[in-house]
């Protein structure tokens, strides 16, 4: 499956993630949901790989307003650095698209943020970070389970 396929099928199509991106640990956006800003797609994307993981069908979820979400280079750097040293995220929050999310928690593998009813979960794999935003009324635990599940799968296959 391509990186774009993971974003579209395994994250957004679940109805539990509103927008998502996969960013490389060395920087650069590998794939984004359709409403991410294309100007961020300036880095080299690693070759696609196939998987025997089944595709999930698109859900008939209610219309969600588009949030033009982008992960700017400085936001990418802060998220990636936050896994090793969370002090910056704990003091200043985690940002995506210039929107500041209050940092709820950071582990060596996950970052959780919240702003009102919306939230962010970032999951680190061996080579990338899944950056996922969910909008109210999506429940944080449901979004976290989807993002962390894909992260665990990518780690298990070496990514």
mmCIF file of C-alpha atoms in Angstrom:
data_model
loop_
_atom_site.group_PDB
_atom_site.id
_atom_site.type_symbol
_atom_site.label_atom_id
_atom_site.label_comp_id
_atom_site.label_asym_id
_atom_site.label_seq_id
_atom_site.Cartn_x
_atom_site.Cartn_y
_atom_site.Cartn_z
ATOM 1 C CA UNK A 1 0.000 0.000 0.000
ATOM 2 C CA UNK A 2 1.219 3.507 -0.717
ATOM 3 C CA UNK A 3 1.740 6.083 2.026
ATOM 4 C CA UNK A 4 -1.267 7.945 0.635
ATOM 5 C CA UNK A 5 -3.303 4.764 0.953
ATOM 6 C CA UNK A 6 -2.508 4.545 4.650
ATOM 7 C CA UNK A 7 -3.713 8.118 5.168
ATOM 8 C CA UNK A 8 -6.870 7.720 3.092
ATOM 9 C CA UNK A 9 -7.885 4.164 3.998
ATOM 10 C CA UNK A 10 -6.470 3.411 7.434
ATOM 11 C CA UNK A 11 -6.899 6.842 9.029
ATOM 12 C CA UNK A 12 -9.425 9.222 7.447
ATOM 13 C CA UNK A 13 -11.843 6.595 6.064
ATOM 14 C CA UNK A 14 -12.388 5.204 9.565
ATOM 15 C CA UNK A 15 -14.379 8.311 10.468
ATOM 16 C CA UNK A 16 -12.307 8.632 13.658
ATOM 17 C CA UNK A 17 -9.574 10.837 12.156
ATOM 18 C CA UNK A 18 -10.542 14.088 10.409
ATOM 19 C CA UNK A 19 -7.198 14.992 8.827
ATOM 20 C CA UNK A 20 -3.863 13.195 8.765
ATOM 21 C CA UNK A 21 -0.331 13.365 7.453
ATOM 22 C CA UNK A 22 2.680 11.101 7.485
ATOM 23 C CA UNK A 23 5.932 12.991 7.946
ATOM 24 C CA UNK A 24 9.429 11.557 7.762
ATOM 25 C CA UNK A 25 11.639 11.556 10.844
ATOM 26 C CA UNK A 26 14.195 13.416 8.724
ATOM 27 C CA UNK A 27 11.539 15.956 7.745
ATOM 28 C CA UNK A 28 9.195 16.289 4.814
ATOM 29 C CA UNK A 29 5.595 15.293 4.268
ATOM 30 C CA UNK A 30 5.159 11.832 2.701
ATOM 31 C CA UNK A 31 1.361 11.819 2.411
ATOM 32 C CA UNK A 32 -1.577 13.938 3.496
ATOM 33 C CA UNK A 33 -5.334 13.804 3.616
ATOM 34 C CA UNK A 34 -6.966 15.629 0.691
ATOM 35 C CA UNK A 35 -7.489 18.814 2.685
ATOM 36 C CA UNK A 36 -3.835 19.257 3.662
ATOM 37 C CA UNK A 37 -2.019 22.026 1.845
ATOM 38 C CA UNK A 38 -0.149 20.673 -1.194
ATOM 39 C CA UNK A 39 2.652 23.209 -0.833
ATOM 40 C CA UNK A 40 4.035 21.040 1.978
ATOM 41 C CA UNK A 41 4.635 18.152 -0.456
ATOM 42 C CA UNK A 42 8.075 19.334 -1.517
ATOM 43 C CA UNK A 43 10.202 16.507 -0.129
ATOM 44 C CA UNK A 44 11.132 13.225 -1.730
ATOM 45 C CA UNK A 45 8.566 10.563 -0.968
ATOM 46 C CA UNK A 46 9.911 7.074 -0.234
ATOM 47 C CA UNK A 47 8.902 4.315 -2.600
ATOM 48 C CA UNK A 48 5.521 2.746 -2.033
ATOM 49 C CA UNK A 49 5.363 -0.718 -0.658
ATOM 50 C CA UNK A 50 2.703 -3.356 -0.837
ATOM 51 C CA UNK A 51 0.892 -4.908 2.050
ATOM 52 C CA UNK A 52 -1.540 -7.726 2.570
ATOM 53 C CA UNK A 53 -3.435 -5.612 5.058
ATOM 54 C CA UNK A 54 -7.099 -5.424 3.991
ATOM 55 C CA UNK A 55 -8.532 -2.134 2.795
ATOM 56 C CA UNK A 56 -11.261 -0.610 4.899
ATOM 57 C CA UNK A 57 -14.233 0.719 2.945
ATOM 58 C CA UNK A 58 -14.992 4.412 3.134
ATOM 59 C CA UNK A 59 -17.548 5.101 5.814
ATOM 60 C CA UNK A 60 -20.734 7.096 5.423
ATOM 61 C CA UNK A 61 -19.631 9.469 8.137
ATOM 62 C CA UNK A 62 -21.306 12.859 8.529
ATOM 63 C CA UNK A 63 -19.806 15.790 6.652
ATOM 64 C CA UNK A 64 -16.958 17.354 8.568
ATOM 65 C CA UNK A 65 -16.006 20.961 7.881
ATOM 66 C CA UNK A 66 -12.664 21.220 6.120
ATOM 67 C CA UNK A 67 -9.827 22.414 8.275
ATOM 68 C CA UNK A 68 -7.007 23.396 5.955
ATOM 69 C CA UNK A 69 -4.408 21.539 7.955
ATOM 70 C CA UNK A 70 -0.732 21.679 7.169
ATOM 71 C CA UNK A 71 2.315 20.664 9.114
ATOM 72 C CA UNK A 72 4.835 23.415 8.437
ATOM 73 C CA UNK A 73 8.559 22.578 8.557
ATOM 74 C CA UNK A 74 9.006 24.223 11.963
ATOM 75 C CA UNK A 75 5.987 22.325 13.309
ATOM 76 C CA UNK A 76 7.414 19.070 11.924
ATOM 77 C CA UNK A 77 10.721 19.729 13.681
ATOM 78 C CA UNK A 78 9.010 20.522 16.994
ATOM 79 C CA UNK A 79 6.867 17.379 16.872
ATOM 80 C CA UNK A 80 9.814 15.134 15.972
ATOM 81 C CA UNK A 81 12.048 16.704 18.645
ATOM 82 C CA UNK A 82 9.239 16.411 21.209
ATOM 83 C CA UNK A 83 9.475 12.633 21.291
ATOM 84 C CA UNK A 84 13.020 12.838 22.673
ATOM 85 C CA UNK A 85 12.626 16.022 24.731
ATOM 86 C CA UNK A 86 8.996 16.866 25.500
ATOM 87 C CA UNK A 87 9.800 20.017 27.500
ATOM 88 C CA UNK A 88 9.188 22.321 24.517
ATOM 89 C CA UNK A 89 5.807 20.758 23.775
ATOM 90 C CA UNK A 90 4.825 20.754 27.432
ATOM 91 C CA UNK A 91 5.682 24.445 27.755
ATOM 92 C CA UNK A 92 4.361 25.724 24.430
ATOM 93 C CA UNK A 93 1.907 23.124 23.188
ATOM 94 C CA UNK A 94 1.993 21.146 19.971
ATOM 95 C CA UNK A 95 1.153 22.963 16.746
ATOM 96 C CA UNK A 96 -0.243 21.933 13.383
ATOM 97 C CA UNK A 97 -1.408 24.502 10.820
ATOM 98 C CA UNK A 98 -0.489 27.189 13.314
ATOM 99 C CA UNK A 99 -3.204 25.884 15.634
ATOM 100 C CA UNK A 100 -1.945 25.327 19.155
ATOM 101 C CA UNK A 101 -3.054 22.189 20.961
ATOM 102 C CA UNK A 102 -2.535 21.962 24.719
ATOM 103 C CA UNK A 103 -0.144 19.061 25.301
ATOM 104 C CA UNK A 104 -1.889 16.400 27.371
ATOM 105 C CA UNK A 105 0.903 13.849 27.357
ATOM 106 C CA UNK A 106 4.062 12.702 25.626
ATOM 107 C CA UNK A 107 5.635 9.242 25.573
ATOM 108 C CA UNK A 108 8.582 8.056 23.468
ATOM 109 C CA UNK A 109 5.972 6.889 20.913
ATOM 110 C CA UNK A 110 2.970 9.248 21.201
ATOM 111 C CA UNK A 111 2.030 12.896 21.620
ATOM 112 C CA UNK A 112 -1.493 13.891 22.632
ATOM 113 C CA UNK A 113 -2.902 17.397 22.286
ATOM 114 C CA UNK A 114 -6.284 19.024 22.819
ATOM 115 C CA UNK A 115 -7.980 22.297 21.878
ATOM 116 C CA UNK A 116 -11.586 22.531 22.951
ATOM 117 C CA UNK A 117 -13.377 19.476 21.570
ATOM 118 C CA UNK A 118 -10.730 18.875 18.908
ATOM 119 C CA UNK A 119 -7.490 17.009 19.361
ATOM 120 C CA UNK A 120 -4.234 15.811 17.893
ATOM 121 C CA UNK A 121 -2.404 12.522 18.242
ATOM 122 C CA UNK A 122 1.059 11.978 16.777
ATOM 123 C CA UNK A 123 2.518 8.475 16.640
ATOM 124 C CA UNK A 124 6.211 7.818 16.012
ATOM 125 C CA UNK A 125 7.310 4.773 14.021
ATOM 126 C CA UNK A 126 10.837 3.712 13.037
ATOM 127 C CA UNK A 127 10.954 6.070 10.054
ATOM 128 C CA UNK A 128 7.972 8.396 10.248
ATOM 129 C CA UNK A 129 5.406 10.191 12.381
ATOM 130 C CA UNK A 130 1.655 9.935 11.860
ATOM 131 C CA UNK A 131 0.093 13.323 12.641
ATOM 132 C CA UNK A 132 -3.662 12.948 13.103
ATOM 133 C CA UNK A 133 -6.277 15.568 13.948
ATOM 134 C CA UNK A 134 -9.807 14.737 15.031
ATOM 135 C CA UNK A 135 -12.717 17.154 15.320
ATOM 136 C CA UNK A 136 -15.566 17.090 17.826
ATOM 137 C CA UNK A 137 -17.694 15.020 18.307
ATOM 138 C CA UNK A 138 -15.066 12.324 17.660
ATOM 139 C CA UNK A 139 -14.018 10.788 20.984
ATOM 140 C CA UNK A 140 -10.270 11.071 21.740
ATOM 141 C CA UNK A 141 -9.904 7.402 22.689
ATOM 142 C CA UNK A 142 -11.363 6.272 19.365
ATOM 143 C CA UNK A 143 -9.012 8.515 17.373
ATOM 144 C CA UNK A 144 -6.032 7.442 19.463
ATOM 145 C CA UNK A 145 -6.832 3.754 18.919
ATOM 146 C CA UNK A 146 -6.919 4.196 15.126
ATOM 147 C CA UNK A 147 -3.683 6.229 14.968
ATOM 148 C CA UNK A 148 -1.794 3.992 17.393
ATOM 149 C CA UNK A 149 -3.044 0.857 15.636
ATOM 150 C CA UNK A 150 -1.617 1.991 12.305
ATOM 151 C CA UNK A 151 1.590 3.069 14.044
ATOM 152 C CA UNK A 152 1.966 -0.375 15.624
ATOM 153 C CA UNK A 153 1.375 -2.037 12.254
ATOM 154 C CA UNK A 154 3.986 0.135 10.495
ATOM 155 C CA UNK A 155 6.513 -0.615 13.252
ATOM 156 C CA UNK A 156 5.800 -4.352 12.921
ATOM 157 C CA UNK A 157 6.676 -4.252 9.204
ATOM 158 C CA UNK A 158 9.832 -2.194 9.713
ATOM 159 C CA UNK A 159 8.577 1.310 9.057
#
